[in-house]
Tab-separated table of C-alpha atoms and ligand atoms in Angstrom:
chain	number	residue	atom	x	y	z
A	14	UNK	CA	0.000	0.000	0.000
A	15	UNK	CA	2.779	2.757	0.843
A	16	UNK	CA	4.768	4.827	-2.007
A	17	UNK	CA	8.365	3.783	-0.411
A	18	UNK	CA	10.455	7.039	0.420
A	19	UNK	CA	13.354	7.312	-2.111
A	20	UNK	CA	15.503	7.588	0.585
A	21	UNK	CA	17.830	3.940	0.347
A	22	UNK	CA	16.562	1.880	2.771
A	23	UNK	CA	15.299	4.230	5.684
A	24	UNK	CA	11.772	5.928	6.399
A	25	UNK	CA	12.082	9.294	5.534
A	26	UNK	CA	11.291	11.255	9.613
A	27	UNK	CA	8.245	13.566	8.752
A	28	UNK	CA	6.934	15.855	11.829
A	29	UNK	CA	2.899	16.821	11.629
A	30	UNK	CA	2.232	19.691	14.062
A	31	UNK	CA	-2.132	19.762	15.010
A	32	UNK	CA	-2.008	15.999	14.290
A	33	UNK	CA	-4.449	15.015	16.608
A	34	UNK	CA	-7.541	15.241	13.875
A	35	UNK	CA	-8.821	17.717	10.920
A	36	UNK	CA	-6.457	18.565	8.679
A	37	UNK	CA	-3.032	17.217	10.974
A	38	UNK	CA	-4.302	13.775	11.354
A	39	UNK	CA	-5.226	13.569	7.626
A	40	UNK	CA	-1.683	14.539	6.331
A	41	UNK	CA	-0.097	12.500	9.253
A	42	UNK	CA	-1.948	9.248	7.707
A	43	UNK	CA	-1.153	9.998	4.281
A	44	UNK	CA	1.676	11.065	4.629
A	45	UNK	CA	2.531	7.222	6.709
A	46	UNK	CA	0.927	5.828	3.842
A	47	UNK	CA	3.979	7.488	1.659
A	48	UNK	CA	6.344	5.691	3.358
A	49	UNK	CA	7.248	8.166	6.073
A	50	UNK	CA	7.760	7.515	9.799
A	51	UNK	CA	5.529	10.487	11.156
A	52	UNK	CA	5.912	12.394	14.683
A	53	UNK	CA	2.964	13.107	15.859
A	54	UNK	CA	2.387	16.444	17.449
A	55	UNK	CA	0.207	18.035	19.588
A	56	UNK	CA	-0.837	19.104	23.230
A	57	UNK	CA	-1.877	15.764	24.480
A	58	UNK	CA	-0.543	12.270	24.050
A	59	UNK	CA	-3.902	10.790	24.015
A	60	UNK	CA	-5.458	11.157	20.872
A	61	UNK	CA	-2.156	11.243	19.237
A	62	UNK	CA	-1.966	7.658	20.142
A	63	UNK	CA	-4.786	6.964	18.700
A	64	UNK	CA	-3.642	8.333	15.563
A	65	UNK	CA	-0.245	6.402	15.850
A	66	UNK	CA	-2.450	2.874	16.223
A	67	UNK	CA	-4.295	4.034	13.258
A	68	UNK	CA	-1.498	4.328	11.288
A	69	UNK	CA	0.641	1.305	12.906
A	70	UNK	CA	-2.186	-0.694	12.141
A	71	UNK	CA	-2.095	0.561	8.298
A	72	UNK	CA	1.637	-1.202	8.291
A	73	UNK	CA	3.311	2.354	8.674
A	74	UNK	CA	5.045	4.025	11.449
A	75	UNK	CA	4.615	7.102	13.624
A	76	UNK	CA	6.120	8.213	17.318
A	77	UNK	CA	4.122	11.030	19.235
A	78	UNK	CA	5.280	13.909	20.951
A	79	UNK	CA	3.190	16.148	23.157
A	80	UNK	CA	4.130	19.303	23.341
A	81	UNK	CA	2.299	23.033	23.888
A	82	UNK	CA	3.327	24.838	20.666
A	83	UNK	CA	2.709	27.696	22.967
A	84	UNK	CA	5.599	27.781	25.079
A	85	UNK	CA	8.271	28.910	22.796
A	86	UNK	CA	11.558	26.823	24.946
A	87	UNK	CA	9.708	23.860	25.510
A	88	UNK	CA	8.030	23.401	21.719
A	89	UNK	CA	11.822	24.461	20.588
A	90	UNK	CA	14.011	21.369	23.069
A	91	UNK	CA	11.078	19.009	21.939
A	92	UNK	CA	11.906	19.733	18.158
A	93	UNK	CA	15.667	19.219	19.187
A	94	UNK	CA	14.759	15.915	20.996
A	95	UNK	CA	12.967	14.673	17.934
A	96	UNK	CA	16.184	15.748	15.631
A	97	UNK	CA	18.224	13.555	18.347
A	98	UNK	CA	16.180	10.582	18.886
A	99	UNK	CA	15.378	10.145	15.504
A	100	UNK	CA	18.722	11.281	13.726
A	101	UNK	CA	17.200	13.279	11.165
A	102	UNK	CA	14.363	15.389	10.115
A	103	UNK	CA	13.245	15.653	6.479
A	104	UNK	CA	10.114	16.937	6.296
A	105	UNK	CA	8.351	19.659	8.288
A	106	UNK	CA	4.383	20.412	8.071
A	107	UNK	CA	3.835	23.337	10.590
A	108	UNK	CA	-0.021	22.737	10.922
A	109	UNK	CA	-1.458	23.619	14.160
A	110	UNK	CA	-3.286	26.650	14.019
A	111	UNK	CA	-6.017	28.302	16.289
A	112	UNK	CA	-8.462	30.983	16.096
A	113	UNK	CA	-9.520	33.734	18.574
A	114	UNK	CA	-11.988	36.110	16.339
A	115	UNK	CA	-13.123	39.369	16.861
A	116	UNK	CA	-13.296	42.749	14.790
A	117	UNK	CA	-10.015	44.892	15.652
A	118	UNK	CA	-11.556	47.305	17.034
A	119	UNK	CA	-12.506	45.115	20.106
A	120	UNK	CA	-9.582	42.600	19.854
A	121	UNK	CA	-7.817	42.239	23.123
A	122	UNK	CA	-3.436	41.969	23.464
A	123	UNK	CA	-4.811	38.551	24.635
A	124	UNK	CA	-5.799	37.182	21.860
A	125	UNK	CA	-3.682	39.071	19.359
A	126	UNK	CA	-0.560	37.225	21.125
A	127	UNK	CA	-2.470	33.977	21.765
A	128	UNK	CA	-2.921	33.798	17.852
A	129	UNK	CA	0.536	34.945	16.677
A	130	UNK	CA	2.451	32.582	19.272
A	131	UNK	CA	0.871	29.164	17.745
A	132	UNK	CA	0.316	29.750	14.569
A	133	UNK	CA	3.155	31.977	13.780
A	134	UNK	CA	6.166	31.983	16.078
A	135	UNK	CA	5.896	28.611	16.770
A	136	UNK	CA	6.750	27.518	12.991
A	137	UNK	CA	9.573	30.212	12.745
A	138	UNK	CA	11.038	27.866	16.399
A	139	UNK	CA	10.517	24.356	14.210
A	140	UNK	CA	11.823	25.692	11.116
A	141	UNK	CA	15.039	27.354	12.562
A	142	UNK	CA	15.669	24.239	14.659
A	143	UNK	CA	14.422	21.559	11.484
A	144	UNK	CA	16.724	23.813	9.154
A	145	UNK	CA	20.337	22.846	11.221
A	146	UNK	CA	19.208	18.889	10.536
A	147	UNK	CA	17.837	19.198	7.106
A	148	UNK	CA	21.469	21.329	5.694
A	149	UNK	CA	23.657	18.431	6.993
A	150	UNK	CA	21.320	16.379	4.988
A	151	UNK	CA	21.114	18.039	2.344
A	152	UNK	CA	17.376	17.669	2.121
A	153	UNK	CA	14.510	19.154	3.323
A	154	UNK	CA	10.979	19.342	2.951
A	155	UNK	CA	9.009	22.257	4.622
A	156	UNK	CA	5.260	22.938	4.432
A	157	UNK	CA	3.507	25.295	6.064
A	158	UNK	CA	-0.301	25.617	6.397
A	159	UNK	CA	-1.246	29.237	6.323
A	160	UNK	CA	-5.155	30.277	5.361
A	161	UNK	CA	-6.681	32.158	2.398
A	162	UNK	CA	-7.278	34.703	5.077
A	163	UNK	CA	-3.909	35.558	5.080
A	164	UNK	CA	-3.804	35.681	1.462
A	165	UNK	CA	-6.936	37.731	1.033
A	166	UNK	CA	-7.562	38.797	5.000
A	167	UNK	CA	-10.672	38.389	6.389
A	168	UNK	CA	-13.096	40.632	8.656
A	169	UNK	CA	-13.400	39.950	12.220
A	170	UNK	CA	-9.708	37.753	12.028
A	171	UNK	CA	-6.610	39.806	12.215
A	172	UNK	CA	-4.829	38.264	14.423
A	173	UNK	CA	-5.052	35.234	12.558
A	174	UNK	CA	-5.070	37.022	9.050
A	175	UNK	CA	-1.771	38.445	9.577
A	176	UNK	CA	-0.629	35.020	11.531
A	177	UNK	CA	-1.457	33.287	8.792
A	178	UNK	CA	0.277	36.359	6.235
A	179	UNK	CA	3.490	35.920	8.309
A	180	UNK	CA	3.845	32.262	7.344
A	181	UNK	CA	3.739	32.827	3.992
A	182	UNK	CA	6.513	36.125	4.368
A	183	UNK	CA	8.480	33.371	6.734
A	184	UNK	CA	8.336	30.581	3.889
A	185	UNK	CA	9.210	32.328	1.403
A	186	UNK	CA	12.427	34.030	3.039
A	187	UNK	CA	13.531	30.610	3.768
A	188	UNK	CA	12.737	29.040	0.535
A	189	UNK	CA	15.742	31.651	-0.273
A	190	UNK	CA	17.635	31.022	2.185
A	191	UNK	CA	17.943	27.348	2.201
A	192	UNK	CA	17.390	26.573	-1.620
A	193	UNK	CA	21.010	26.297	-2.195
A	194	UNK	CA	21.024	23.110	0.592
A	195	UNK	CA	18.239	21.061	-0.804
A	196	UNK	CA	15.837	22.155	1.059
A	197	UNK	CA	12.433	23.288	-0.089
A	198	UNK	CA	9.684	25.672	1.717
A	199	UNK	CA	6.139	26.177	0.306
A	200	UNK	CA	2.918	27.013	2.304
A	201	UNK	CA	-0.387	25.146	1.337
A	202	UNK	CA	-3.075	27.509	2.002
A	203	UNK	CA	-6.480	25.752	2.299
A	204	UNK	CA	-10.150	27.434	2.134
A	205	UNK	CA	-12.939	26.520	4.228
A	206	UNK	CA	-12.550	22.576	5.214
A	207	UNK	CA	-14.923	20.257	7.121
A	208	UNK	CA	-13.045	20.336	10.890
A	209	UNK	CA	-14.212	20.919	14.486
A	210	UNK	CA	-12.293	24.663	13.559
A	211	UNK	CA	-15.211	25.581	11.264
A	212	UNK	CA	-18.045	23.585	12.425
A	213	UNK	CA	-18.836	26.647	14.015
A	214	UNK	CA	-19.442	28.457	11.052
A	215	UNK	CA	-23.370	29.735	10.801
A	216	UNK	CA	-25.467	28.752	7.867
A	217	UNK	CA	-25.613	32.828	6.239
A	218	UNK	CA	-21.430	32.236	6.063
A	219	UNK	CA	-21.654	28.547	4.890
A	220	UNK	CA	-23.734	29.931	1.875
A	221	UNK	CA	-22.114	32.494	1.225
A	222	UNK	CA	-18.746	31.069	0.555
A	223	UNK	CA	-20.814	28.338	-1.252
A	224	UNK	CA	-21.953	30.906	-3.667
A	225	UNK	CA	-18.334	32.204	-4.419
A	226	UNK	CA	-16.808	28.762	-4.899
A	227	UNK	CA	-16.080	27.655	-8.409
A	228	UNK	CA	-16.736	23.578	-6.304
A	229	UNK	CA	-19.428	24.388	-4.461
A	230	UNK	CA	-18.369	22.033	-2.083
A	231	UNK	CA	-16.244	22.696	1.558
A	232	UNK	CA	-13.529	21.174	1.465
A	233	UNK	CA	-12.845	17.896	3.386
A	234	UNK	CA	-9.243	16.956	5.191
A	235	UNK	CA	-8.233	14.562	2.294
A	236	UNK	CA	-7.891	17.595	-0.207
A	237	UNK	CA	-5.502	19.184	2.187
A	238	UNK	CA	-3.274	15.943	2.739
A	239	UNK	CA	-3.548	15.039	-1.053
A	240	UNK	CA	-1.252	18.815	-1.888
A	241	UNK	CA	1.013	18.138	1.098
A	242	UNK	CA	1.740	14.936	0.392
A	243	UNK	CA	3.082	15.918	-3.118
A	244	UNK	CA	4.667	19.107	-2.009
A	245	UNK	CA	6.853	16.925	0.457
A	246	UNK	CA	7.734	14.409	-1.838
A	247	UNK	CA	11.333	13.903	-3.262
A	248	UNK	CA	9.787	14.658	-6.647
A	249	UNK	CA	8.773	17.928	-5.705
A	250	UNK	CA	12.452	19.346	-5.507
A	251	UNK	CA	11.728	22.150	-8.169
A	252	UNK	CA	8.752	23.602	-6.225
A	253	UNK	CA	9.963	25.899	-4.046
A	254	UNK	CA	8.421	29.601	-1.911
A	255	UNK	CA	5.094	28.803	-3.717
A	256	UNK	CA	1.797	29.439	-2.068
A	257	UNK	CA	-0.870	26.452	-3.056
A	258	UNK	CA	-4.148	27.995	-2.539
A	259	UNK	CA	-6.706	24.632	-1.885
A	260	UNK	CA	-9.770	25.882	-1.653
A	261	UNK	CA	-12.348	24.946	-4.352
A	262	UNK	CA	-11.765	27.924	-6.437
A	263	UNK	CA	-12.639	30.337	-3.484
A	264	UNK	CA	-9.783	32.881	-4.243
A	265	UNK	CA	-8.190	31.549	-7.295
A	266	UNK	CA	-4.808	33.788	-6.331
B	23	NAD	N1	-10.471	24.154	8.767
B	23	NAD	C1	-10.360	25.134	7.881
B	23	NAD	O1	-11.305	25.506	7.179
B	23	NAD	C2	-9.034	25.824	7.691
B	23	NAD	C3	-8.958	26.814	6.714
B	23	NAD	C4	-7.758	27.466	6.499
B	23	NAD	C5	-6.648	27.125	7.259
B	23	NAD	N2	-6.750	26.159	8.206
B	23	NAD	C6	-5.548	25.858	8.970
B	23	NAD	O2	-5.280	24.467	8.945
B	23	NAD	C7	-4.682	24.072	10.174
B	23	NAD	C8	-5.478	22.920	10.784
B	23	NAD	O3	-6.817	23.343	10.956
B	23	NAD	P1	-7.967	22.361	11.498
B	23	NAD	O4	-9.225	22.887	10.943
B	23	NAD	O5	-7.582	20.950	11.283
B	23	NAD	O6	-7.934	22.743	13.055
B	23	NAD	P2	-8.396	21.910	14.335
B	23	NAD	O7	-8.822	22.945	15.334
B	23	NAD	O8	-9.352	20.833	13.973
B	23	NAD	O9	-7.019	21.233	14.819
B	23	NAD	C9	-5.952	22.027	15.285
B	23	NAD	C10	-4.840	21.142	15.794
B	23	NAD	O10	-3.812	21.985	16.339
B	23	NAD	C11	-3.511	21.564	17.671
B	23	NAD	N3	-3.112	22.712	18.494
B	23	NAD	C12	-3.764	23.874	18.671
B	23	NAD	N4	-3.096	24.660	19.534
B	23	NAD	C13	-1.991	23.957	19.911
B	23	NAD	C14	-0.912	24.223	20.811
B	23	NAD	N5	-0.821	25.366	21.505
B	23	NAD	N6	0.041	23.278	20.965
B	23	NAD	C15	-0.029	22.105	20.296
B	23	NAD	N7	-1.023	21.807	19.419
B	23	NAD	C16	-1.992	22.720	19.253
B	23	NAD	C17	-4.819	20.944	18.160
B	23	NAD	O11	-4.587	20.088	19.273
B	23	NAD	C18	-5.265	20.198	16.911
B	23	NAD	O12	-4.549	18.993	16.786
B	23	NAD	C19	-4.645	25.324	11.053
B	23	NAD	O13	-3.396	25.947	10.960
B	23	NAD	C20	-5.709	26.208	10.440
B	23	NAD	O14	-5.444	27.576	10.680
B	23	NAD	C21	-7.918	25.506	8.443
């Protein structure tokens, strides 16, 4: 069932941050089913486990780390730990993301800095500390997940808007930066997709971004996974700073 990695007889070491469902746990199993041992990420070991039986049962292999992406030194010794234990790191899908909504003019510091620590800073910490590993391999596969809102903004998110508009600035530098070694950085940007983060979204919204969608469908996990899953492969060495909007046609940018 797996693609095997090109990489002569070893797993390539993928790490999936958010992969304890939605959009995470979808590229952590397909990216196992490529052939890659995955590190499982999140706050709690529990449901990561579950994800690691899913995909040990599957025939592939995954370890899990728990770690709050919030707290910059801890996320950035349990990165190093992974780099140690595991002896490599080749591919890098900064996922986890959060929102804390509200129109500027009533957002708090709170959740301004709540919003830029985990979904931006904390990529910047795994890419700086994945980048030292991936050079002295000369390989390296980053992916970050950013957010047509940060592509297009969006009312009443800011915080996460420019979060989300950071990643792509921070990809993009590195793609420069680390081209010359190998390495490869690209941000996959997805629309609206079926999770627990939108199933909040009321029915006037649902439509609405129904109406504008070339699909007319949300999109599911799957569709994420299916774009990261190429991005990170070893045939995707030519693909480099890009920004893949997924999105059913939402933005088409
Ligand atoms: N669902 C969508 O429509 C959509 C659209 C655009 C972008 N995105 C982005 O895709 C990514 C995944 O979204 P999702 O819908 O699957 O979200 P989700 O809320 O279903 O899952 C988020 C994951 O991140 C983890 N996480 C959150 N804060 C963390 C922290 N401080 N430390 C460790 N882990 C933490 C959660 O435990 C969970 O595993 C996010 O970056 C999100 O911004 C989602």
């Amino acid at each position: 069932m797996a693609h095997t990695s090109e990489l002569a007889g070893e797993r390539r070491v993928a790490l999936v941050t958010g992969a304890s469902r939605g959009i995470g746990k979808a590229i952590a199993l397909r990216l196992a089913r490529d052939g890659r041992h995955v590190v499982l990420v999140s706050r709690s070991s529990g449901p990561l486990s579950e994800v690691k039986s899913l995909i040990e049962s599957a025939g592939g292999s995954a370890s899990v780390c728990a770690a709050d992406l919030g707290d910059r030194a801890s996320w950035q010794s349990a990165v190093e730990r992974v780099v140690e234990e595991r002896g490599r790191l080749d591919i890098l899908v900064n996922n986890a993301g959060i929102t804390r909504d509200n129109l500027s003019l009533r957002m708090t510091d709170d959740e301004w800095d709540e919003v830029i620590r985990v979904n931006l800073t904390s990529a910047f910490v795994a890419c700086r500390a994945a980048a030292r590993s991936m050079m002295k391999g000369r390989f390296g596969r980053i992916v970050n997940i950013a957010s047509t809102s940060g592509v297009v903004g969006n009312a009443g998110q800011a915080n996460y808007a420019a979060a989300k508009a950071g990643l792509i600035g921070l990809t993009k530098s590195l793609a420069r930066e680390l081209g010359g070694k190998g390495i490869t950085a690209n941000v996959v940007a997805p629309g609206f997709i079926e999770t627990d983060m939108t199933s909040g979204l009321p029915e006037a919204v649902r439509s609405k971004v129904l109406e504008g969608m070339a699909l007319k469908r949300l999109g599911v996990p799957d569709d994420i996974a299916e774009a990261v899953s190429y991005v990170a492969s070893d045939g995707a060495g030519y693909l480099t700073g890009q920004v893949i909007c997924v999105d059913g046609g939402l933005t088409m940018c």
